[in-house]
PDB file of C-alpha atoms in Angstrom:
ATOM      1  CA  UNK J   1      84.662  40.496-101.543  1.00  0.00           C
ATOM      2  CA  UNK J   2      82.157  38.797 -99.021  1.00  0.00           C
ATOM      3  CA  UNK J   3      78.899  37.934 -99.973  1.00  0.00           C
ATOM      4  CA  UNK J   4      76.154  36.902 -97.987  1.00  0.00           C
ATOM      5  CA  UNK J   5      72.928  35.907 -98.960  1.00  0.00           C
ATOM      6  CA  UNK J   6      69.081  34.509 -97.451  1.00  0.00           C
ATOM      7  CA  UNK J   7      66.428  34.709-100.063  1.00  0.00           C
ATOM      8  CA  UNK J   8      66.152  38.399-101.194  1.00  0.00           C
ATOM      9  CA  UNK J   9      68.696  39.605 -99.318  1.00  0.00           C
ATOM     10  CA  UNK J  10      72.159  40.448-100.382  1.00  0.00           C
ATOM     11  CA  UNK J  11      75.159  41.788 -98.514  1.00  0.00           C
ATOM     12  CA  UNK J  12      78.235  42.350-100.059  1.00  0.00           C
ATOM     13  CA  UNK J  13      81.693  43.054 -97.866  1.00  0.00           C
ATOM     14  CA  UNK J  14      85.068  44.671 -98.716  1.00  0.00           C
ATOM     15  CA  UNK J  15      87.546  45.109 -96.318  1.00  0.00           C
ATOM     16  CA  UNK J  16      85.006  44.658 -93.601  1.00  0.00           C
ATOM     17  CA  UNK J  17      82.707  47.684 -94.772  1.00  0.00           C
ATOM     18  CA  UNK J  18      79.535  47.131 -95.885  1.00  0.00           C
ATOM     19  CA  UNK J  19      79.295  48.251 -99.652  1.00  0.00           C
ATOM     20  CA  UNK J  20      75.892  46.690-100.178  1.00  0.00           C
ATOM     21  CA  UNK J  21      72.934  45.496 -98.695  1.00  0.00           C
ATOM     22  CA  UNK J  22      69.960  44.817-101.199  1.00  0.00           C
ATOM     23  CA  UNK J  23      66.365  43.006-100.489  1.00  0.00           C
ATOM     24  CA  UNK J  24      64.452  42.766-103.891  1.00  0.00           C
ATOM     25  CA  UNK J  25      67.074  44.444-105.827  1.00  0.00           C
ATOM     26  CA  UNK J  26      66.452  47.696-103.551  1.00  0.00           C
ATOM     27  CA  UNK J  27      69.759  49.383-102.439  1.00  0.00           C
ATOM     28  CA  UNK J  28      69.514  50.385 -98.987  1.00  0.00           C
ATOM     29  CA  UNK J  29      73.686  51.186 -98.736  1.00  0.00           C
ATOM     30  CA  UNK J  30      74.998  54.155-100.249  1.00  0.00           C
ATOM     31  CA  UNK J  31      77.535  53.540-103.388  1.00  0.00           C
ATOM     32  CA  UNK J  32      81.000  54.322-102.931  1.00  0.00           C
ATOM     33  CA  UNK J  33      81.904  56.588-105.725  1.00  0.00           C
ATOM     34  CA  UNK J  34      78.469  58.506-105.759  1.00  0.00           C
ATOM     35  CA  UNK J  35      78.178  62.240-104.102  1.00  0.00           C
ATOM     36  CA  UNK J  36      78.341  62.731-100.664  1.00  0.00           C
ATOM     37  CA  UNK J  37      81.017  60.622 -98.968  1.00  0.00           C
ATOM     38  CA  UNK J  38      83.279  58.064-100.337  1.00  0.00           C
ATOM     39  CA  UNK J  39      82.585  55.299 -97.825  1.00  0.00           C
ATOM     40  CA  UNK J  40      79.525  53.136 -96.991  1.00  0.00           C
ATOM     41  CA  UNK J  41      80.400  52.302 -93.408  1.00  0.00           C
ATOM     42  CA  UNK J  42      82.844  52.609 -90.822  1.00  0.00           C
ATOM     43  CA  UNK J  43      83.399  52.741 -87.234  1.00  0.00           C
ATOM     44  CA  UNK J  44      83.864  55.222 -84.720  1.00  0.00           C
ATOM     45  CA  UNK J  45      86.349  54.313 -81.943  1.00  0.00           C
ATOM     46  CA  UNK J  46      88.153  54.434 -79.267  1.00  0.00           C
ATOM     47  CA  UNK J  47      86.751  58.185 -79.519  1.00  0.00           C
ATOM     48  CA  UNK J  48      84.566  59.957 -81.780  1.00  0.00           C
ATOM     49  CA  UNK J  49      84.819  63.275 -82.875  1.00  0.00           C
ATOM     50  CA  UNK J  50      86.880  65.606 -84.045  1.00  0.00           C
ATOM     51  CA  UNK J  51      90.554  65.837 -81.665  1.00  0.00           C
ATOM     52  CA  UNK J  52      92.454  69.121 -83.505  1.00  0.00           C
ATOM     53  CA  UNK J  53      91.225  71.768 -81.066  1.00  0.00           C
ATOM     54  CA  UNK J  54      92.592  69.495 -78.336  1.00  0.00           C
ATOM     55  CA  UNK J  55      95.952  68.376 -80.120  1.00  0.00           C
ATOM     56  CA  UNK J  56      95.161  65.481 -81.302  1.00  0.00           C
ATOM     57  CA  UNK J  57      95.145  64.373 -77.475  1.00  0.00           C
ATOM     58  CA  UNK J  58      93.266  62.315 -75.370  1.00  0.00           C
ATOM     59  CA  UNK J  59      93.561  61.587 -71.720  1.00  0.00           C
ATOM     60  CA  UNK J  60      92.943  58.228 -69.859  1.00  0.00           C
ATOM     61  CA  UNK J  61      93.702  56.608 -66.388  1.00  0.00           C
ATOM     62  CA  UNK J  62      97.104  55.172 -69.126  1.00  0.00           C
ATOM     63  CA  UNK J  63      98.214  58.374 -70.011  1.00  0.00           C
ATOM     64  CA  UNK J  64      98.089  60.566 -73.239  1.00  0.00           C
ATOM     65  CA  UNK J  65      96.534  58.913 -76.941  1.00  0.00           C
ATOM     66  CA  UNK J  66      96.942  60.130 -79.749  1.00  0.00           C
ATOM     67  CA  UNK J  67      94.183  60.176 -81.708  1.00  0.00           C
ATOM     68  CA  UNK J  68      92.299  61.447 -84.964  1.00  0.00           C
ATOM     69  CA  UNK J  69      89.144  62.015 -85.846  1.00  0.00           C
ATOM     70  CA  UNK J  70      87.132  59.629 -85.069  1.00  0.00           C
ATOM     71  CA  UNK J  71      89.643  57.403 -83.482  1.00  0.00           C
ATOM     72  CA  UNK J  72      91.948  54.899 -84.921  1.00  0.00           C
ATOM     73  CA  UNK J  73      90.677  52.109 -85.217  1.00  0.00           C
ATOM     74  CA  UNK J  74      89.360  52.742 -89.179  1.00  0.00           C
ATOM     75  CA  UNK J  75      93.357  52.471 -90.043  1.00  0.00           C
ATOM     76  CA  UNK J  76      93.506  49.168 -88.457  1.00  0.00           C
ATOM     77  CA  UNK J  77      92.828  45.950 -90.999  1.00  0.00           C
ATOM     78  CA  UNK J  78      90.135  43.485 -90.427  1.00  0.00           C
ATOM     79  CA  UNK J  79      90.852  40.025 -90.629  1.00  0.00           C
ATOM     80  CA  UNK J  80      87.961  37.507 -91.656  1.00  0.00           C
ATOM     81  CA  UNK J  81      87.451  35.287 -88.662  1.00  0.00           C
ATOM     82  CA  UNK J  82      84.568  33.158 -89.683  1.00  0.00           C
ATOM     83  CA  UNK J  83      82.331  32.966 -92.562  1.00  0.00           C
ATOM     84  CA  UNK J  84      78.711  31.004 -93.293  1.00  0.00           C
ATOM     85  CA  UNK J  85      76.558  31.825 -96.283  1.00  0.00           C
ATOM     86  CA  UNK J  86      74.687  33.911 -94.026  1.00  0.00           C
ATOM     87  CA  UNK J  87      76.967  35.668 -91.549  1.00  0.00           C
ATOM     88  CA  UNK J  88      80.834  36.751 -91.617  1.00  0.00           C
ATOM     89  CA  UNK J  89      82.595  37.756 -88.332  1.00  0.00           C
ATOM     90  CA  UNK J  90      85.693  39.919 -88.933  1.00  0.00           C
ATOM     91  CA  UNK J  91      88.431  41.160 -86.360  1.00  0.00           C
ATOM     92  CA  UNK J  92      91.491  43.814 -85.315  1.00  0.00           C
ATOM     93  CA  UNK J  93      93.057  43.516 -82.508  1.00  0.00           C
ATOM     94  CA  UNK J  94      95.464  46.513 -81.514  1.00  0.00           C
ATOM     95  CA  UNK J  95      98.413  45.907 -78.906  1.00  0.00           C
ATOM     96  CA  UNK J  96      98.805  48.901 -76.482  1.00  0.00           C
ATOM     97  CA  UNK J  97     101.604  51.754 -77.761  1.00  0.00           C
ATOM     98  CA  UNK J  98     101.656  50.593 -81.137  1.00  0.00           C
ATOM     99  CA  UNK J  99     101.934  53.304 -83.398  1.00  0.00           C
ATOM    100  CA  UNK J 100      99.462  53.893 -86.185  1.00  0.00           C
ATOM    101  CA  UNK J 101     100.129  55.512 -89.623  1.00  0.00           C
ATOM    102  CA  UNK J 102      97.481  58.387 -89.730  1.00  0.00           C
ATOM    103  CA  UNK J 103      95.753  58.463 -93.582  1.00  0.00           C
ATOM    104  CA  UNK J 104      94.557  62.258 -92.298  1.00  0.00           C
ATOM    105  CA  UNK J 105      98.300  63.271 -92.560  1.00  0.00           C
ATOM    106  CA  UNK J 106      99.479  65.342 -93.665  1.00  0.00           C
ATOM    107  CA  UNK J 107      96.583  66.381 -96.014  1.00  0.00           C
ATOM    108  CA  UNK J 108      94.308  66.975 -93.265  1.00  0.00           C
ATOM    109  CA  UNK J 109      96.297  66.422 -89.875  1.00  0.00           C
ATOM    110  CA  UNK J 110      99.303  66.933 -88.455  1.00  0.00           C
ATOM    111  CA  UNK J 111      99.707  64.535 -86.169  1.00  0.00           C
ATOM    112  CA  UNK J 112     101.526  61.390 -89.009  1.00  0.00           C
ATOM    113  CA  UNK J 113     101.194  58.389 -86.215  1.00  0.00           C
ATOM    114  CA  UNK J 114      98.643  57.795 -83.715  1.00  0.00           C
ATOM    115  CA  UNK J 115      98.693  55.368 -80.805  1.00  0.00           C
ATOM    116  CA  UNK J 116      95.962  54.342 -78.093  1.00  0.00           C
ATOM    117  CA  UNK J 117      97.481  52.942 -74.401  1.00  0.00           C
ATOM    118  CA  UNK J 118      95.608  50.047 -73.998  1.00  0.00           C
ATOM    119  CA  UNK J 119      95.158  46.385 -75.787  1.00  0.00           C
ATOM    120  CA  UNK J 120      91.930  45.756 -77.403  1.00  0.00           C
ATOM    121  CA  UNK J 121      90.275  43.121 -79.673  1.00  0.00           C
ATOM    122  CA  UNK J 122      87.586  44.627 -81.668  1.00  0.00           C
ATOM    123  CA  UNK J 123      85.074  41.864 -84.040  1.00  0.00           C
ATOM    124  CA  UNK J 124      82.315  43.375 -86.419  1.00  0.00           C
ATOM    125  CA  UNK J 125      79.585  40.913 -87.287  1.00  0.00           C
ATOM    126  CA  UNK J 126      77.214  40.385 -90.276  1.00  0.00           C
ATOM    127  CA  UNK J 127      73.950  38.477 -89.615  1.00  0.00           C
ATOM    128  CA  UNK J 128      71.721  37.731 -92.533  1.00  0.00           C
ATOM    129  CA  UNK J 129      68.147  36.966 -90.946  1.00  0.00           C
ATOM    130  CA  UNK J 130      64.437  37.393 -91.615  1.00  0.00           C
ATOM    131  CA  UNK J 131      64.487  40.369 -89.539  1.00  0.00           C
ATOM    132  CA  UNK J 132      67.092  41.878 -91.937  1.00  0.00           C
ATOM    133  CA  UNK J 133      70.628  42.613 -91.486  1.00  0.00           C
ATOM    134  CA  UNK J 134      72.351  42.729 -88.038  1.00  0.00           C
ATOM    135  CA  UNK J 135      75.479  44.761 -87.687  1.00  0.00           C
ATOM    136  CA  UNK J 136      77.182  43.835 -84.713  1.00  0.00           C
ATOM    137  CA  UNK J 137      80.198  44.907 -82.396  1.00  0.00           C
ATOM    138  CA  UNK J 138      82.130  42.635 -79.539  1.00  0.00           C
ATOM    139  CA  UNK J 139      84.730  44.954 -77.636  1.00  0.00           C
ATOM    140  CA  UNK J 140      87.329  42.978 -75.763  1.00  0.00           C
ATOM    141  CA  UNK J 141      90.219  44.986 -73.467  1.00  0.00           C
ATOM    142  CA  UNK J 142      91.185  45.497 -70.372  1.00  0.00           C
ATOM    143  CA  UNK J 143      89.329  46.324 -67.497  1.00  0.00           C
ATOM    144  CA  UNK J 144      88.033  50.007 -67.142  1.00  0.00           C
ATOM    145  CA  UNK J 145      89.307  50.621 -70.631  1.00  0.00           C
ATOM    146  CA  UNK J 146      87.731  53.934 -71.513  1.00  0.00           C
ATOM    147  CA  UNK J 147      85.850  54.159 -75.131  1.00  0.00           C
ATOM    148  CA  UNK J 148      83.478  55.670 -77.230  1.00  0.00           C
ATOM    149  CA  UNK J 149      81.825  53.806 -80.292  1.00  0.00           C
ATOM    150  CA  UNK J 150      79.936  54.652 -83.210  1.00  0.00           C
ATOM    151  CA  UNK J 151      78.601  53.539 -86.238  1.00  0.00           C
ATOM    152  CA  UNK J 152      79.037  54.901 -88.966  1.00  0.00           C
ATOM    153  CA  UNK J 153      76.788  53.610 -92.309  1.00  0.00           C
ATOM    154  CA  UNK J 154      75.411  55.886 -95.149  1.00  0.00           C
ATOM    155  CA  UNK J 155      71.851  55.337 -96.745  1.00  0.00           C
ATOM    156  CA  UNK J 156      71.028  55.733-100.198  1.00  0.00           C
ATOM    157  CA  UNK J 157      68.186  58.105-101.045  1.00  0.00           C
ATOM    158  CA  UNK J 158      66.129  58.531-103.641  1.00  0.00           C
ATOM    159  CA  UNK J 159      64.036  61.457-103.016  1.00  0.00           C
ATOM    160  CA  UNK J 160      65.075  65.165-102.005  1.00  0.00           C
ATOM    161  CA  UNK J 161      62.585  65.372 -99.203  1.00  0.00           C
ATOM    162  CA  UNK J 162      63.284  61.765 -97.522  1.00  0.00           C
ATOM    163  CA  UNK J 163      63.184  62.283 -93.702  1.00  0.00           C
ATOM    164  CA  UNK J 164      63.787  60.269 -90.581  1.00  0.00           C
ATOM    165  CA  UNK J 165      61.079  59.416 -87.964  1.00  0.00           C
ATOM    166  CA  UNK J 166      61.609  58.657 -84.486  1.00  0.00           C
ATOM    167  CA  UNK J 167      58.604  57.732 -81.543  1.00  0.00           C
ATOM    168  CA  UNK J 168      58.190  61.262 -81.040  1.00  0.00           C
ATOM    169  CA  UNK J 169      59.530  63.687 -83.855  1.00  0.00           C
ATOM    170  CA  UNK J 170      60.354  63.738 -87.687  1.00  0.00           C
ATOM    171  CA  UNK J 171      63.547  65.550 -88.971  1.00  0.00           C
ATOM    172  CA  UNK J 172      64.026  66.800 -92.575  1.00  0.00           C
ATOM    173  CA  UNK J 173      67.032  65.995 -94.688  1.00  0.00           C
ATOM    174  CA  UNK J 174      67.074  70.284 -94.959  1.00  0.00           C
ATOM    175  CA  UNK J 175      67.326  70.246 -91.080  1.00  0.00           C
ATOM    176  CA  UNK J 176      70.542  67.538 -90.825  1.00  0.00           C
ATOM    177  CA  UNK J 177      72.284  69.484 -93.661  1.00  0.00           C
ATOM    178  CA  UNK J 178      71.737  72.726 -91.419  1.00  0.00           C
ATOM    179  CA  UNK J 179      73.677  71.020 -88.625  1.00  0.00           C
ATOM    180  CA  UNK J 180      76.517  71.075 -90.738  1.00  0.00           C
ATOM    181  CA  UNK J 181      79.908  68.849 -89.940  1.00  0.00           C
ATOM    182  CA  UNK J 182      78.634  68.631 -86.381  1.00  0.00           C
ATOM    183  CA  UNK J 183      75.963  66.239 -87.170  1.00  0.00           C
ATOM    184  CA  UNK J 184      72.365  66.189 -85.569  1.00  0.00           C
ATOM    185  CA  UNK J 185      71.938  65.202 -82.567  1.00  0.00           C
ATOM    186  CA  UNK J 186      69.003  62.538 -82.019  1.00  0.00           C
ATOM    187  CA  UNK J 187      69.693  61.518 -78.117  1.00  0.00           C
ATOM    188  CA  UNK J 188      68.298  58.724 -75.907  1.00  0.00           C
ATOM    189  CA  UNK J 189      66.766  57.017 -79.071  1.00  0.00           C
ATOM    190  CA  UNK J 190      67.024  53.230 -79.718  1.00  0.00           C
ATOM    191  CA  UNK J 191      65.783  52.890 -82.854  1.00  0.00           C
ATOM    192  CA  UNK J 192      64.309  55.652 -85.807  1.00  0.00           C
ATOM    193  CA  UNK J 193      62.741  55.165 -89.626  1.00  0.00           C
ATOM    194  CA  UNK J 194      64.443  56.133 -92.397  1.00  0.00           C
ATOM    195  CA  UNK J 195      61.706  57.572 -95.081  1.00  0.00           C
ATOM    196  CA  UNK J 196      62.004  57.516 -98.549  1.00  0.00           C
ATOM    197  CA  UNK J 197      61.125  55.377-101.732  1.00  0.00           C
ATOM    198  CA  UNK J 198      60.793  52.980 -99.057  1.00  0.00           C
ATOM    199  CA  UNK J 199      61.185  52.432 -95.144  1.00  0.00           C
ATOM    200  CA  UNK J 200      63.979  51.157 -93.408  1.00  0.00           C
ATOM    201  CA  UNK J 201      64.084  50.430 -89.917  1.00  0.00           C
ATOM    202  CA  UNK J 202      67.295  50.938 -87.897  1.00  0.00           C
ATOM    203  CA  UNK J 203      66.779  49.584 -84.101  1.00  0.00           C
ATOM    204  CA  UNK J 204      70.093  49.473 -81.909  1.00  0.00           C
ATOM    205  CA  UNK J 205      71.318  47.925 -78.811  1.00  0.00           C
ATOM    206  CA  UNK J 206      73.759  49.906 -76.223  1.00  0.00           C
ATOM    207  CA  UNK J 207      74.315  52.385 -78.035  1.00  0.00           C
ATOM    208  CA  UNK J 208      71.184  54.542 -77.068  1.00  0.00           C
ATOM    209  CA  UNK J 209      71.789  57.816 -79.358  1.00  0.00           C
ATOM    210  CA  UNK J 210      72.278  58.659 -83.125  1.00  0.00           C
ATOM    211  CA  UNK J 211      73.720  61.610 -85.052  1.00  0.00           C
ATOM    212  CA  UNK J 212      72.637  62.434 -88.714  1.00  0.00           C
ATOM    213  CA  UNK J 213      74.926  63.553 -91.140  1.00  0.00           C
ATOM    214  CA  UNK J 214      74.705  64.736 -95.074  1.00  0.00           C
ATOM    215  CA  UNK J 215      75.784  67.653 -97.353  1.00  0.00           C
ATOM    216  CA  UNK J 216      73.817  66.159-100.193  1.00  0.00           C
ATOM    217  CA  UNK J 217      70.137  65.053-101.324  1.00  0.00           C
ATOM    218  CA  UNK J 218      71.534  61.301-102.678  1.00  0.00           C
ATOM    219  CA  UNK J 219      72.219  59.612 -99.335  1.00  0.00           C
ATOM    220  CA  UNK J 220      72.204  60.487 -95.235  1.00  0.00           C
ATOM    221  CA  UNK J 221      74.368  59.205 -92.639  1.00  0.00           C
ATOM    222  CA  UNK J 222      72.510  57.648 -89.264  1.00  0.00           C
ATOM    223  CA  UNK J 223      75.065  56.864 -87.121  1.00  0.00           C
ATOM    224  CA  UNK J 224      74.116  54.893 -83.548  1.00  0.00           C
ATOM    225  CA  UNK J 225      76.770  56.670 -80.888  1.00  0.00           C
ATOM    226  CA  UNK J 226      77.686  55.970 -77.804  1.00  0.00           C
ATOM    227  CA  UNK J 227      78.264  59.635 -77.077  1.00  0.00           C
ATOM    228  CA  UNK J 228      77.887  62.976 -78.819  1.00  0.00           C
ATOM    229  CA  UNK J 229      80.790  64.362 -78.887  1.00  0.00           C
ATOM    230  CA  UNK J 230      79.927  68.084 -80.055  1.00  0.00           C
ATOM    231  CA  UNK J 231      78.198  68.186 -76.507  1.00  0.00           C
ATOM    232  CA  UNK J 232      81.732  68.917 -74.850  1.00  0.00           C
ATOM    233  CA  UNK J 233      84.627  71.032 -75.521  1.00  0.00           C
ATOM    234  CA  UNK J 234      87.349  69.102 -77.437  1.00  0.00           C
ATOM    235  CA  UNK J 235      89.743  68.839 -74.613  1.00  0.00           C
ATOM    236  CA  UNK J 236      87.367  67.643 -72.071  1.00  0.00           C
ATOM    237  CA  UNK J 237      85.489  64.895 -74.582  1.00  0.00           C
ATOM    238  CA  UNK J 238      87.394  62.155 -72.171  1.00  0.00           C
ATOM    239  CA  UNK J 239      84.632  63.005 -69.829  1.00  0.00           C
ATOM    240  CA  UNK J 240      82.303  61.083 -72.755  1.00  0.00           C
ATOM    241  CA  UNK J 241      84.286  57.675 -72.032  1.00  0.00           C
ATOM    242  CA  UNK J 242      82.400  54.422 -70.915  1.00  0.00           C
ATOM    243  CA  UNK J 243      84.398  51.962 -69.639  1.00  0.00           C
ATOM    244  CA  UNK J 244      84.589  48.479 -70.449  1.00  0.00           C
ATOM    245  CA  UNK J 245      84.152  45.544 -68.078  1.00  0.00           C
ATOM    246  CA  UNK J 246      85.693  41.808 -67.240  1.00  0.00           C
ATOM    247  CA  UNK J 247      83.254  40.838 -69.755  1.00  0.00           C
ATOM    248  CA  UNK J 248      82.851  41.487 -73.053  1.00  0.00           C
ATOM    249  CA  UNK J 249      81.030  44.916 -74.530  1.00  0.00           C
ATOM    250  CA  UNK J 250      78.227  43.946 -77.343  1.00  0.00           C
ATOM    251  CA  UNK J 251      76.441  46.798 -79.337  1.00  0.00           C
ATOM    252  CA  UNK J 252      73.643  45.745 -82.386  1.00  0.00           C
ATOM    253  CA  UNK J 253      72.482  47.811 -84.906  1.00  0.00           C
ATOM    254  CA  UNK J 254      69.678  45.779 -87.064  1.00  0.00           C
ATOM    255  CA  UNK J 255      68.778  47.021 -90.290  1.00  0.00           C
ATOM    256  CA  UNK J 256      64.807  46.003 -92.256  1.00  0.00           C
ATOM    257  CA  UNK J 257      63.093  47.133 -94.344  1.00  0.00           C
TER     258      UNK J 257
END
């Protein structure tokens, strides 16, 4: 377990996933084990979405992937890089071909190994500040690698009618259950408040969308995206790839109450 720590702030780190983030003894992070989902965090990439409808394939400019929900980079370990008592920078790196062991299969896939055609070095970092918590991602591949990314953190809530404001709307926790699996959509947004016992602010960088997820009244997922992937049919969601350049790709997510 990491722990990080300036003043009232807390941050606690398995695996690389963010299991805790407290300021004043107020949990912000949804507890693993609690209703709702059993993570805290994750991340979304090379792809996000759903891949079943399309066989679990992907084109690029390399050639066919192989990819699950969501991409594979979640079965991938992180390896602490560097660690202060205020920040932590953890890494994967993948080497092009190699094959993956899927933790979908065969309970919920049928596709046992996945594989991506390109190299890639992917670093998460924790920064403990007075602003609050930054979450942020450094991409590293080759040249016009495609990619989606997402993040992927849950919230803890305390009240049944929490919502979520952004500059120009507000959206019920009744109206992201509606959307169902397929998320709501909150597009061309930078940054949105989450409502409930308290306020917490969640501004991004490069990403410039969200989707909200939850099936349950204890906790709401607001995930910063790169793409929506619902927007396209499953075999054309290549045509939701950025493409990364000679120098590295940085996206920030920053996290206050």
């Amino acid at each position: 377990m990491i722990e990080l720590t300036l003043d009232s702030q807390h941050v606690k780190i398995e695996k690389g996933e963010l299991v805790s983030y407290q300021v004043d003894t107020y949990e912000i992070i949804h507890q693993k084990g609690n209703p709702g989902w059993r993570n805290s965090d994750t991340e979304m990439f090379p792809i996000i979405g759903p891949t079943d409808k399309a066989n679990f394939r992907i084109q690029t400019l390399q050639g066919e992937a192989i990819q699950d929900q969501h991409g594979l980079l979640r079965e991938l370990e992180y390896a602490l890089v560097e660690k202060t008592e205020t920040s932590a920078i953890l890494e994967k790196k993948y080497v092009k071909g190699t094959k993956v062991k899927n933790s979908k299969f065969p309970a919920k896939s049928t596709e046992e190994l996945l594989s991506w055609p390109y190299d890639f070095t992917f670093k998460k970092h924790f920064i403990l500040s007075e602003n609050g918590l930054e979450v942020a991602f450094t991409i590293v591949g080759a040249e016009n690698m495609p990619f989606m990314l997402g993040y992927h953190p849950a919230f803890k809530l305390r009240s049944a009618i929490s919502k979520i404001k952004t500059d120009t709307k507000e959206i019920s926790l009744k109206e992201i259950k509606e959307a169902g699996s397929k998320a709501l959509p909150v597009l061309k947004c930078n940054s949105l408040t989450l409502i409930d016992e308290k306020k917490v602010q969640i501004k991004t960088e490069g990403f410039g969308n969200f989707m909200l997820w939850t099936e349950v009244d204890n906790m709401v997922c607001i995930e910063p995206i790169t793409f929506y992937p619902y927007a396209v049919e499953q075999k054309k969601l290549n045509t939701g790839f950025a493409k990364l350049t000679s120098r590295p790709q940085i996206y920030k997510v920053n996290i206050a109450l």
